[in-house]
mmCIF file of C-alpha atoms in Angstrom:
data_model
loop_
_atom_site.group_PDB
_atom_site.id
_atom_site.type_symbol
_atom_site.label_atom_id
_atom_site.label_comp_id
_atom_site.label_asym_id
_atom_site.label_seq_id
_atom_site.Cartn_x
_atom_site.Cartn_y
_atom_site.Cartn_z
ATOM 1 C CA UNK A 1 -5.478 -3.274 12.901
ATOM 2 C CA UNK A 2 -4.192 -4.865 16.193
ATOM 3 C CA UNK A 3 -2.157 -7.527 14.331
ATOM 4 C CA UNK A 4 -0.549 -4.672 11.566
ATOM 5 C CA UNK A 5 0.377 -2.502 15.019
ATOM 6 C CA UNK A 6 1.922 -5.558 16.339
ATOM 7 C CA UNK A 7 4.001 -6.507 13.370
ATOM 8 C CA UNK A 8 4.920 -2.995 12.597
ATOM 9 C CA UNK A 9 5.958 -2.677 16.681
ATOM 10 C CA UNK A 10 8.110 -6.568 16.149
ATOM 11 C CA UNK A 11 9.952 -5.092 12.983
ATOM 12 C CA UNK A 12 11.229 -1.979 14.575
ATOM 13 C CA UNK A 13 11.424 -2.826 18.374
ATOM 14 C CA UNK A 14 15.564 -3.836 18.166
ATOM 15 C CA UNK A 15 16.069 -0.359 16.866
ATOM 16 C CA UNK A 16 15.394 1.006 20.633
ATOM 17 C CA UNK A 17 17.127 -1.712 22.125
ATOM 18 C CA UNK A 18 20.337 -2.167 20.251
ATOM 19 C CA UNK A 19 22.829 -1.668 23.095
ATOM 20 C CA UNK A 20 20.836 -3.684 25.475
ATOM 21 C CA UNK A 21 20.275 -6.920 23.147
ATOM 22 C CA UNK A 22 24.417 -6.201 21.972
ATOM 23 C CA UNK A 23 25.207 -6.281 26.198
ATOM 24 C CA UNK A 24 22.917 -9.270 26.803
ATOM 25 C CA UNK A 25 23.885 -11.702 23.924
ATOM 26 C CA UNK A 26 27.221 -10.713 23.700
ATOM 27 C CA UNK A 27 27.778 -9.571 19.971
ATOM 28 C CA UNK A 28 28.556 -6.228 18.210
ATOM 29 C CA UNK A 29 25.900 -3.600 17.383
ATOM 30 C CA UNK A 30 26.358 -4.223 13.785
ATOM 31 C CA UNK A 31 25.366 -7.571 14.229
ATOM 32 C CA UNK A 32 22.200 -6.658 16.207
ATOM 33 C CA UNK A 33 21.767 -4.630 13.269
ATOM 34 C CA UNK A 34 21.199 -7.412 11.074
ATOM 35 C CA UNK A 35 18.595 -7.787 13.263
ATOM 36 C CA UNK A 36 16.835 -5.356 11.656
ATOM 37 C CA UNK A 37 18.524 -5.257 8.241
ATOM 38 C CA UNK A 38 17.879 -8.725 7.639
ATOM 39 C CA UNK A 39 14.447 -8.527 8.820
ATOM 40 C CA UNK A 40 13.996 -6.410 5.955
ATOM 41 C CA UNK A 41 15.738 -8.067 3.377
ATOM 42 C CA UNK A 42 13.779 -11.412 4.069
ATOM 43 C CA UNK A 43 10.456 -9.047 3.494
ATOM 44 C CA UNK A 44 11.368 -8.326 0.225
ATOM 45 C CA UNK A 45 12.622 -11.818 -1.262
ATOM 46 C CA UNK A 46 10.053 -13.967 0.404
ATOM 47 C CA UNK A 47 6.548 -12.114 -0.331
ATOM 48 C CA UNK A 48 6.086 -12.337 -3.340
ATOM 49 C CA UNK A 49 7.317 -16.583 -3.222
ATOM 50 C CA UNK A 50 5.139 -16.844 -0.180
ATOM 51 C CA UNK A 51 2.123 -15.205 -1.833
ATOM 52 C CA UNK A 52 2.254 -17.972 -4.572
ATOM 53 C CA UNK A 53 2.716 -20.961 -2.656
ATOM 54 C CA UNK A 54 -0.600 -20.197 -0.687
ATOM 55 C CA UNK A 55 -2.538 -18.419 -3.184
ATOM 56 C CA UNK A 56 -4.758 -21.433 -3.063
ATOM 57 C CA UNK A 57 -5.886 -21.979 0.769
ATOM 58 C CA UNK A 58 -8.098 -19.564 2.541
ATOM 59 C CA UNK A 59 -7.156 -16.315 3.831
ATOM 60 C CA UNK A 60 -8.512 -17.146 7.429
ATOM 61 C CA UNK A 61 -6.064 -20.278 7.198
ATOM 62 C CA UNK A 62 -3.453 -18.178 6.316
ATOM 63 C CA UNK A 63 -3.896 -15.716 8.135
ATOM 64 C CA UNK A 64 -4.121 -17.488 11.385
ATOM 65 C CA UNK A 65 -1.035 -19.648 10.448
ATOM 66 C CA UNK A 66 1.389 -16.548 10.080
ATOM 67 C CA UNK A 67 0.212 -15.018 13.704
ATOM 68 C CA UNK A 68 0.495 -18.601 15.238
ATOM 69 C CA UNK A 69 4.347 -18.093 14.041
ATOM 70 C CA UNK A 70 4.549 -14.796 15.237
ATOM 71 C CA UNK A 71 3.420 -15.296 18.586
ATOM 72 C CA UNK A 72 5.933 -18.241 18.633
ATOM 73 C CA UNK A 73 8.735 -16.081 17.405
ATOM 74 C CA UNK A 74 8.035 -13.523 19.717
ATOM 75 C CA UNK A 75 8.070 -16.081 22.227
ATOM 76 C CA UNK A 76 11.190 -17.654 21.610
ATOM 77 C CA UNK A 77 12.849 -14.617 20.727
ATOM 78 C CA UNK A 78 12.080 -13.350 24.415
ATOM 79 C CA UNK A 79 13.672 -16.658 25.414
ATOM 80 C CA UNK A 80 16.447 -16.347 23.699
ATOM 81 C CA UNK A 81 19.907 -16.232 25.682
ATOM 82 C CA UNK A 82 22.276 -16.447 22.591
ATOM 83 C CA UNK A 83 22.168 -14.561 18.775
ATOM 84 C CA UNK A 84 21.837 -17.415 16.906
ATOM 85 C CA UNK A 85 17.932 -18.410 18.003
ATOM 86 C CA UNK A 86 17.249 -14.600 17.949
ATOM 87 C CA UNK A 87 18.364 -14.312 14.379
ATOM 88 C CA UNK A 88 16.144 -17.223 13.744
ATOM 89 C CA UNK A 89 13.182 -15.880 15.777
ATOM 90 C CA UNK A 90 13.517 -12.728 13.834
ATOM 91 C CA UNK A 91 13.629 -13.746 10.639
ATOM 92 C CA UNK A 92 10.512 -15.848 11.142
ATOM 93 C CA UNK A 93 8.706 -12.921 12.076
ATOM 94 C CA UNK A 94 9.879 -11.395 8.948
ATOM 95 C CA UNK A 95 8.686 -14.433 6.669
ATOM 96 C CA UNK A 96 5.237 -14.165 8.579
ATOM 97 C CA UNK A 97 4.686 -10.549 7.729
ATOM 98 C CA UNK A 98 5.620 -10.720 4.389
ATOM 99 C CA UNK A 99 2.799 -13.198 3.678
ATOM 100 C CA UNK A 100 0.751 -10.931 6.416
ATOM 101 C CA UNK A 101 0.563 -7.887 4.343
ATOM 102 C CA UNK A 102 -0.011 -9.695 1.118
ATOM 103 C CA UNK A 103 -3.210 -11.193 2.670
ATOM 104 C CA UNK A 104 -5.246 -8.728 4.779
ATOM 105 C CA UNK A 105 -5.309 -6.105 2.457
ATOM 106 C CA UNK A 106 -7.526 -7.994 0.301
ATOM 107 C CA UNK A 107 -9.302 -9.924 2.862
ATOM 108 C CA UNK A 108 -10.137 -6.646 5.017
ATOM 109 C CA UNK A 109 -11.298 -4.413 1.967
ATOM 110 C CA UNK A 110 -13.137 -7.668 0.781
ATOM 111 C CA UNK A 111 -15.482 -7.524 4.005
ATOM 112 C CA UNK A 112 -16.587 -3.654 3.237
ATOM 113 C CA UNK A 113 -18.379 -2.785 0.250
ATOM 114 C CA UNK A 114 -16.089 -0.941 -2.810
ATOM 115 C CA UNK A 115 -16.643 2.582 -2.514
ATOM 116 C CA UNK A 116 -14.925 2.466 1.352
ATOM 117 C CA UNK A 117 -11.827 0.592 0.503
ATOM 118 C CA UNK A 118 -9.699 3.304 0.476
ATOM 119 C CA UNK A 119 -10.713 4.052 4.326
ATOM 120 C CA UNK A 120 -10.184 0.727 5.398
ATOM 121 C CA UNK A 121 -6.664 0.632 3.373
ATOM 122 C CA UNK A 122 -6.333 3.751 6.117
ATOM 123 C CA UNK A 123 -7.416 2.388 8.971
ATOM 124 C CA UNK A 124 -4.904 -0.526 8.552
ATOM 125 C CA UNK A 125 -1.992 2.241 8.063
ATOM 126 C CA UNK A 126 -3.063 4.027 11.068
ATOM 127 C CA UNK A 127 -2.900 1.020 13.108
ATOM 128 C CA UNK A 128 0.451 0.803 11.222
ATOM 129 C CA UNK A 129 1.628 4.097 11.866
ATOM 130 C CA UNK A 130 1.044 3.629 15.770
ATOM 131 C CA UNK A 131 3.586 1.581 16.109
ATOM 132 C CA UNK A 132 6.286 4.314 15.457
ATOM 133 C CA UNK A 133 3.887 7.031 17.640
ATOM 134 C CA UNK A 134 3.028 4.178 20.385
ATOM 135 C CA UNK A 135 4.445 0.445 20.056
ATOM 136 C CA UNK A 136 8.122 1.396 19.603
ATOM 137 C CA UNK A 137 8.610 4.340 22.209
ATOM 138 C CA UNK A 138 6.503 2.435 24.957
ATOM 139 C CA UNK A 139 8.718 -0.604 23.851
ATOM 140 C CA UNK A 140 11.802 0.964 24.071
ATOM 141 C CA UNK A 141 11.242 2.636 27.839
ATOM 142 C CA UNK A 142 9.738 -0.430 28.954
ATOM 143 C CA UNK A 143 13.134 -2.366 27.859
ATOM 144 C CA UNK A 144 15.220 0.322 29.350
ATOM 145 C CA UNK A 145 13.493 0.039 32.473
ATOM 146 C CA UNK A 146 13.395 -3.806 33.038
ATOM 147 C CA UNK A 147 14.923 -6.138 30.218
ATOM 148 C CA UNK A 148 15.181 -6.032 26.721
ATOM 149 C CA UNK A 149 12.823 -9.269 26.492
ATOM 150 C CA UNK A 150 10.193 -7.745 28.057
ATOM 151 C CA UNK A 151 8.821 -5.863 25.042
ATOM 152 C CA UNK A 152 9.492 -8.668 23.274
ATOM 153 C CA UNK A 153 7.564 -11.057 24.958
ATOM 154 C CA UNK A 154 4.710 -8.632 25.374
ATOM 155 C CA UNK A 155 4.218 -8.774 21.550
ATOM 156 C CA UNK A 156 2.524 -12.179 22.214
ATOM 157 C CA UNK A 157 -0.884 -10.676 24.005
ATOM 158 C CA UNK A 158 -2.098 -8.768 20.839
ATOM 159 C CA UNK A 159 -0.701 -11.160 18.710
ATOM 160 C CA UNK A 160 -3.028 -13.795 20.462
ATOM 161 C CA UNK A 161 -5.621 -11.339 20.526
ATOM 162 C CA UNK A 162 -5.470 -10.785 16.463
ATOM 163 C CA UNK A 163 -5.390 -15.217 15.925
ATOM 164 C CA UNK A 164 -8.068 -15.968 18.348
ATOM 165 C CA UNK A 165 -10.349 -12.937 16.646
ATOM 166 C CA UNK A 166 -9.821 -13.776 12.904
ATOM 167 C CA UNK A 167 -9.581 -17.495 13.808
ATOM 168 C CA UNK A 168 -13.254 -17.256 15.313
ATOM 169 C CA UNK A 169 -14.720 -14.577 13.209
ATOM 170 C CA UNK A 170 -13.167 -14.259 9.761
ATOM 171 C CA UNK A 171 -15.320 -16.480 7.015
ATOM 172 C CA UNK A 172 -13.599 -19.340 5.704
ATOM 173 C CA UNK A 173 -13.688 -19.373 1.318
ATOM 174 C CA UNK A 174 -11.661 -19.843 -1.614
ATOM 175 C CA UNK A 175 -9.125 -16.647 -2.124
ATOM 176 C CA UNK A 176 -10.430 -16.201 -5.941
ATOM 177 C CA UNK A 177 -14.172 -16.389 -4.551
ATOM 178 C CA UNK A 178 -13.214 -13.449 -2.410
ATOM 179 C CA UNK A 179 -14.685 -10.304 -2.873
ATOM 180 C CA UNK A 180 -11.638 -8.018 -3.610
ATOM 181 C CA UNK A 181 -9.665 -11.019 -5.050
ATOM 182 C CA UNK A 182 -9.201 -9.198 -8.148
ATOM 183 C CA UNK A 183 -8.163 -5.194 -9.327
ATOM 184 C CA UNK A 184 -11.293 -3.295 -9.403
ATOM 185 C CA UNK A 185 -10.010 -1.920 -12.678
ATOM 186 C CA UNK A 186 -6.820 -3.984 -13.995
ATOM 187 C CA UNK A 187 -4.325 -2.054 -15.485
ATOM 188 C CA UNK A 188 -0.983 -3.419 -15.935
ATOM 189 C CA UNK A 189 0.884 -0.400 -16.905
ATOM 190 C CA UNK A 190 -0.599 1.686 -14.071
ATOM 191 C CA UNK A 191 0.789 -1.265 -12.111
ATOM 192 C CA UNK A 192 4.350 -1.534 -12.959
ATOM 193 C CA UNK A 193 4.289 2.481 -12.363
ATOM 194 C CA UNK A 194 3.244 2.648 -8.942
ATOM 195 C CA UNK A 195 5.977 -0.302 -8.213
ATOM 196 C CA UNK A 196 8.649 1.850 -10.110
ATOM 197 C CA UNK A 197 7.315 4.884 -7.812
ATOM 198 C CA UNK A 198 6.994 2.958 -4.962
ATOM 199 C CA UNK A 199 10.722 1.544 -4.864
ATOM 200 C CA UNK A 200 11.973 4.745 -5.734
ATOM 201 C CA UNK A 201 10.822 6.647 -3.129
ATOM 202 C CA UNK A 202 11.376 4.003 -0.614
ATOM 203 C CA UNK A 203 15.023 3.857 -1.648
ATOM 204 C CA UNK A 204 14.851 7.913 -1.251
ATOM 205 C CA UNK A 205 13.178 7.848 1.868
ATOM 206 C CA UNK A 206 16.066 5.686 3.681
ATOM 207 C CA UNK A 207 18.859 6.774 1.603
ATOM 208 C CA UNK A 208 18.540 9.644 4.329
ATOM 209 C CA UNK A 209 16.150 8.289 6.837
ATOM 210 C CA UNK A 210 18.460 6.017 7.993
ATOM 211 C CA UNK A 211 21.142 8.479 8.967
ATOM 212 C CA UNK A 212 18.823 11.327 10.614
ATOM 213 C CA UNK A 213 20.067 10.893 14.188
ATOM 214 C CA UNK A 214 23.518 11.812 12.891
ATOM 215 C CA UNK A 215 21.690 14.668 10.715
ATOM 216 C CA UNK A 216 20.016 16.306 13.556
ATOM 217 C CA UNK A 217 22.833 16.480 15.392
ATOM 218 C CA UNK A 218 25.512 17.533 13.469
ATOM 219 C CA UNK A 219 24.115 19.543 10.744
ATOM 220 C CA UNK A 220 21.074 20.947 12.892
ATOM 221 C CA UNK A 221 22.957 21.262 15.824
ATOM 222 C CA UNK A 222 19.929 19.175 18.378
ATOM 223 C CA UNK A 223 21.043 17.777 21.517
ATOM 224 C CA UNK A 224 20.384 13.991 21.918
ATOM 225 C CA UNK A 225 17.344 14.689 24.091
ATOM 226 C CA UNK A 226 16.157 17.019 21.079
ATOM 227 C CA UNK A 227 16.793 14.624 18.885
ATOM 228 C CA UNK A 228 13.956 11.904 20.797
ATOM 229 C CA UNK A 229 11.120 15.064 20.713
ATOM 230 C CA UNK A 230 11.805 15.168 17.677
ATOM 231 C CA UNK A 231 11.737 11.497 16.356
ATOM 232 C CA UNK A 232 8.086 11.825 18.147
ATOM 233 C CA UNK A 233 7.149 14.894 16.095
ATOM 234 C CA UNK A 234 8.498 12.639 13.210
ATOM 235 C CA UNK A 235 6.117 9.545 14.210
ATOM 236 C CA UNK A 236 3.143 11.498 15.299
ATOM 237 C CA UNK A 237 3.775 13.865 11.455
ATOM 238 C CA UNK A 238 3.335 10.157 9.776
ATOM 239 C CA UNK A 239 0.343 9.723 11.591
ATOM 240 C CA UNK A 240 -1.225 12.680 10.975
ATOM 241 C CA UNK A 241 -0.440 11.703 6.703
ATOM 242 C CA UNK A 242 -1.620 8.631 6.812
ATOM 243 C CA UNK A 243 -5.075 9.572 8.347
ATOM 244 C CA UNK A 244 -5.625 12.807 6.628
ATOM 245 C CA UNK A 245 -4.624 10.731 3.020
ATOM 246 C CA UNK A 246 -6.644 7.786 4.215
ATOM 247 C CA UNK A 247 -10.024 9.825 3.892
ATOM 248 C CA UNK A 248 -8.951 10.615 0.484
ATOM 249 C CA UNK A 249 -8.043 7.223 -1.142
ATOM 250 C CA UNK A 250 -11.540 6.596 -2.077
ATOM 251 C CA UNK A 251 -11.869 9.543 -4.572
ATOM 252 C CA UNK A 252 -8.161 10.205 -5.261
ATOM 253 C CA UNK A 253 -6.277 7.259 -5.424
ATOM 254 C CA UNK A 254 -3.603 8.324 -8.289
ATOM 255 C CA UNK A 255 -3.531 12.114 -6.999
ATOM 256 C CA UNK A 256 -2.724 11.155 -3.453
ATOM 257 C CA UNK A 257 -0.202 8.743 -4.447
ATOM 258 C CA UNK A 258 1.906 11.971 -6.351
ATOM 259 C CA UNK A 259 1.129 14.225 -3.868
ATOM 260 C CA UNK A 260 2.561 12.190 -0.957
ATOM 261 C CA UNK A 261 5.566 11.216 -3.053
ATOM 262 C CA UNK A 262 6.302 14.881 -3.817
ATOM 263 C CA UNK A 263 5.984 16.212 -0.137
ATOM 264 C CA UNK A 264 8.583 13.318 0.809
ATOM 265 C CA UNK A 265 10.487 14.883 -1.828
ATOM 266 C CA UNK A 266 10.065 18.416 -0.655
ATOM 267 C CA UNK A 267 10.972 17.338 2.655
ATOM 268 C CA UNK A 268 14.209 16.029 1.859
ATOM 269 C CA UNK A 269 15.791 18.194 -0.412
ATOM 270 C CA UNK A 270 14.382 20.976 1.952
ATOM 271 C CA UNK A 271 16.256 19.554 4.731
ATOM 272 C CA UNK A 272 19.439 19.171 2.775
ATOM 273 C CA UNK A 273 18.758 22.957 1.433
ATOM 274 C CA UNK A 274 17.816 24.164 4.970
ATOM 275 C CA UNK A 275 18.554 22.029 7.626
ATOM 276 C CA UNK A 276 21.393 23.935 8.864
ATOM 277 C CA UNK A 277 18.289 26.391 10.531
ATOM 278 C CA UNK A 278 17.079 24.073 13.530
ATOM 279 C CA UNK A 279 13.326 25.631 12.329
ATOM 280 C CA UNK A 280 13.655 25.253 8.686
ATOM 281 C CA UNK A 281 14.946 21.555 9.863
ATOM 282 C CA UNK A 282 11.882 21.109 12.360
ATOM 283 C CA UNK A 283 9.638 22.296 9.597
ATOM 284 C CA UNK A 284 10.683 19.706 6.701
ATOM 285 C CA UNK A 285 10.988 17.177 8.514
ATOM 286 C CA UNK A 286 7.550 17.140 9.639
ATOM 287 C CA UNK A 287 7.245 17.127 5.616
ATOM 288 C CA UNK A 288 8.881 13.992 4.969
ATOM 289 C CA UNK A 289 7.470 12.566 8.331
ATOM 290 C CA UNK A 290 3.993 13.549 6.671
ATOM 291 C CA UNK A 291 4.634 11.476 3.514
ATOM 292 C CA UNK A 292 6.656 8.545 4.467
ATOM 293 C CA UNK A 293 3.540 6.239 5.693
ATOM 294 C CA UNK A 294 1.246 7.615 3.013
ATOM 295 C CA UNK A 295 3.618 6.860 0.218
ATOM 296 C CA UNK A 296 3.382 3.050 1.360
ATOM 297 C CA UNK A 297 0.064 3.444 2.125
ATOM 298 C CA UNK A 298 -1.081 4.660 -0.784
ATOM 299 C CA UNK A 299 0.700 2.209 -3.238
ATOM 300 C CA UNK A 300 -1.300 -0.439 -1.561
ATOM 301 C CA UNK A 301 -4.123 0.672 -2.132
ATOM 302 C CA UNK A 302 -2.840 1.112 -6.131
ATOM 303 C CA UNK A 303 -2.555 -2.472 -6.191
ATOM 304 C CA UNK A 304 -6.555 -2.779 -5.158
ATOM 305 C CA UNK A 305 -7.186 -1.094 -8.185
ATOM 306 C CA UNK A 306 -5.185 -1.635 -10.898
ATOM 307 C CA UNK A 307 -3.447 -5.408 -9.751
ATOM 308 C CA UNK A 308 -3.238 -6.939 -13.362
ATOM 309 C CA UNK A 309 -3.919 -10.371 -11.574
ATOM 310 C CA UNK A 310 -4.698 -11.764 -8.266
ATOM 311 C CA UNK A 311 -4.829 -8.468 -5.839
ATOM 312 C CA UNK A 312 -2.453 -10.852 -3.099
ATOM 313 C CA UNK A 313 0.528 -11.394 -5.776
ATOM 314 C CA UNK A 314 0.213 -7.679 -6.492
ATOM 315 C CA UNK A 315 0.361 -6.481 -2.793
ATOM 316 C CA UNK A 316 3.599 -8.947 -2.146
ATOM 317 C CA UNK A 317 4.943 -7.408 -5.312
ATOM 318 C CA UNK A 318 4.603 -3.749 -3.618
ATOM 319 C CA UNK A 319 5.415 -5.070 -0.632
ATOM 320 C CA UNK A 320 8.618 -6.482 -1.337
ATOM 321 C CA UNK A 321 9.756 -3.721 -4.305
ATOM 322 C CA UNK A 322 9.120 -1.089 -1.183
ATOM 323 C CA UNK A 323 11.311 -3.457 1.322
ATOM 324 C CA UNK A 324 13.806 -3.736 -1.662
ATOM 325 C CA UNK A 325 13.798 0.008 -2.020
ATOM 326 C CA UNK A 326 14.977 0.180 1.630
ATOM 327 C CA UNK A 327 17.492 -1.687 1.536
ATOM 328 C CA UNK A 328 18.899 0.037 -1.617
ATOM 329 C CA UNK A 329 18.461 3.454 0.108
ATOM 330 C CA UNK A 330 20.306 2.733 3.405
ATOM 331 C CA UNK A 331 22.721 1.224 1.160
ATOM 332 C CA UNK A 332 23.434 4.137 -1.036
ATOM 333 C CA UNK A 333 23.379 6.281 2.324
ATOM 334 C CA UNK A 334 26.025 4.317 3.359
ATOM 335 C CA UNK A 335 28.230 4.690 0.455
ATOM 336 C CA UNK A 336 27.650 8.467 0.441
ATOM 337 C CA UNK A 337 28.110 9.198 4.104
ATOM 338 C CA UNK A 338 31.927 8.559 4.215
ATOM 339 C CA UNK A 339 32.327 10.829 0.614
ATOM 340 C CA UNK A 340 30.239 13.637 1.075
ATOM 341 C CA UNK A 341 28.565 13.540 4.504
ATOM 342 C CA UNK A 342 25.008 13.150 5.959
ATOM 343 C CA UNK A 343 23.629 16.403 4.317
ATOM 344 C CA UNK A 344 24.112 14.799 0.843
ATOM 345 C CA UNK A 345 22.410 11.773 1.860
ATOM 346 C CA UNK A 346 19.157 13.589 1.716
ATOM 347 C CA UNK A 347 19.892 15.334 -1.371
ATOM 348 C CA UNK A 348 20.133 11.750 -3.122
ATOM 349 C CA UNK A 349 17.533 10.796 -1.258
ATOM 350 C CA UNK A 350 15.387 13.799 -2.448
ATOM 351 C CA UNK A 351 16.531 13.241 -6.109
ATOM 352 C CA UNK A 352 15.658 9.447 -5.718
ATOM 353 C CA UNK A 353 12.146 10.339 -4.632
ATOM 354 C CA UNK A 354 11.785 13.164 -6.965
ATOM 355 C CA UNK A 355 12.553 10.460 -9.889
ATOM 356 C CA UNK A 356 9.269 8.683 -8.238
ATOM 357 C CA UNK A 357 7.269 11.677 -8.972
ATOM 358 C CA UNK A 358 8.414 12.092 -12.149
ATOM 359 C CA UNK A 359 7.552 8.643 -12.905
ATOM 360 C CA UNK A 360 4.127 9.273 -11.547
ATOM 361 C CA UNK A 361 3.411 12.661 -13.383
ATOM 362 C CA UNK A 362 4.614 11.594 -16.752
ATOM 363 C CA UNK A 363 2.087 8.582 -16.643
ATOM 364 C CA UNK A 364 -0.512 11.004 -15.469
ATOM 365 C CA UNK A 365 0.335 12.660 -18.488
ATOM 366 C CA UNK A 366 -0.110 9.455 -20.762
ATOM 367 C CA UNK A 367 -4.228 9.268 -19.145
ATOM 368 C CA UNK A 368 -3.295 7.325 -15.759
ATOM 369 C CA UNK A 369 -4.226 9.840 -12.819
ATOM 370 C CA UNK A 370 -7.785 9.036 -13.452
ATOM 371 C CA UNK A 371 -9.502 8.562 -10.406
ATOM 372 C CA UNK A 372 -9.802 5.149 -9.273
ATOM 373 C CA UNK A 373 -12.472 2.667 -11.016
#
């Protein structure tokens, strides 16, 4: 849990700190963006290459390996007076947590017997989720207050803390030989429709996600200050999801897979519907807020279930379909913004996510929402 807050907290830190990394290292803000953007993009081509090169040598190895590069990354980014070692810092980070994700699913869920997995899915996605609520606000103040490389650099206490736990604790055996290794009931249609679901919505998601500052500001008429409460609500909404779906994975993994995916959609075409009311606005995007880390969430716990193969390949396939998804969805946003405006950003984004549950429902029709094993 410490070591998914801390990744999640690396990934999105440069997001507060934009204008302050820009100043110090003397490039544009859309290059700082790439800081991010590429982050991303180098989640979803290496996991699923990554996965297979080490799908042989045990998770504690592995594991310990990619937080030894993160807490040298972090390090050096901190360090880092110029963009080009920042770039390289960053994208390290982001080849580290793409294997990191692919392995501690399985090697958490492995250490608790079946019937809990879904919890312990959630208690990873909480610790997830905190980032947005807890690592990213305290990161960004903390930045503003001092130096953007002071955030940074903090990023290597709990990322020590995480390698010299799992390093010392964690049992040392053969991935196949471990416990949740495999799907608990292998499916490989059910499979390629949760990554189909899962992209989809992702790509909805941040089709409009990734223009809501501009949203809430000139279609819901917030001040800038408004705008920051509400990015809160927004974080501490996603919160709230993932821990009220984690306590239902166990007994309705398919069902709270749809339901999230449809609230996201809800949320989204209800803000492009509505959002000109500041309450209407406040009130749907709690919605989407609500769904965005259980849609995530709960496709990872899909791949527990119903991974055709290895349960590792099949979480670096979700993994990097979801990051793909992002991509494609701030992407789109950006191509829409200029021709239409914001507002129909989320009503692609809406109709992108509704396609997910569509996907989702018509295999539940076909005998696929049963309940998990």
């Amino acid at each position: 849990m410490v070591a998914a807050f801390t990744f999640n907290t690396a990934e999105n830190l440069p997001v507060g700190l934009l204008e302050a990394i820009s100043e110090s290292v003397h490039v544009s803000l859309s290059a700082v963006g790439l800081l991010v953007t590429g982050y991303g993009v180098t989640v979803a081509v290496a996991s699923v290459p990554l996965a297979h090169v080490v799908r042989a040598v045990p998770r504690r190895h592995v594991l310990t390996g990619v937080l030894a590069v993160l807490v040298v990354a972090s390090a050096g980014a901190a360090l880092s007076v110029s963009y080009g070692p920042l770039l390289v810092a960053r994208l390290l980070t982001a080849l580290a947590q793409a294997l990191f994700w692919a392995v501690m699913g399985p090697v958490a869920v492995g250490l608790f017997p079946a019937e809990v997995r879904g919890r312990v899915v959630g208690a990873l996605s909480v610790a997830g989720s905190l980032a947005l609520v807890l690592g990213i606000p305290a990161g960004t103040w903390l930045g503003q207050h001092s130096d953007w490389r002071v955030p940074v650099a903090a990023l290597v206490v709990p990322g020590l803390v995480s390698l010299v736990t799992i390093a010392a604790l964690l049992p040392t055996s053969r991935p196949e030989e471990e416990p949740a290794a495999f799907g608990t009931s292998p499916d490989a249609r059910r499979f390629a429709t949760v990554l189909a679901a899962g992209a989809l919505s992702a790509a909805g998601a941040f089709t409009g996600y990734t223009y809501i500052v501009t949203f809430l500001g000139e279609v819901s008429g917030f001040s800038p200050d408004m705008v920051s409460v509400l990015f809160v609500a927004f974080g501490v909404a996603c919160l709230a999801g993932v821990t009220l779906t984690g306590a239902l994975l166990d007994r309705f993994p398919w069902a709270a897979l749809t339901v999230a995916v449809a609230t996201q959609a809800v949320g989204m075409l209800g803000l492009y519907a509505a959002g000109t009311e500041p309450v209407a606005s406040v009130v749907f995007l709690t919605l989407m807020g609500a769904a965005l880390g259980p849609v995530f969430m709960t496709t990872q716990n899909a791949m527990l279930h119903w991974a055709p193969g290895r349960t590792d390949l099949a979480l670096a396939a979700n993994s990097g379909s979801y990051n793909a998804g992002i991509a494609t969805g701030a992407a789109v946003g950006g191509l829409i913004l200029p021709l239409c405006g914001v507002r129909h950003t989320f009503l692609a984004g809406g109709l992108l996510t509704a396609g997910g549950c569509v996907v989702l429902l018509a295999a539940g029709g076909r005998g696929v929402s049963g309940g998990g094993r």
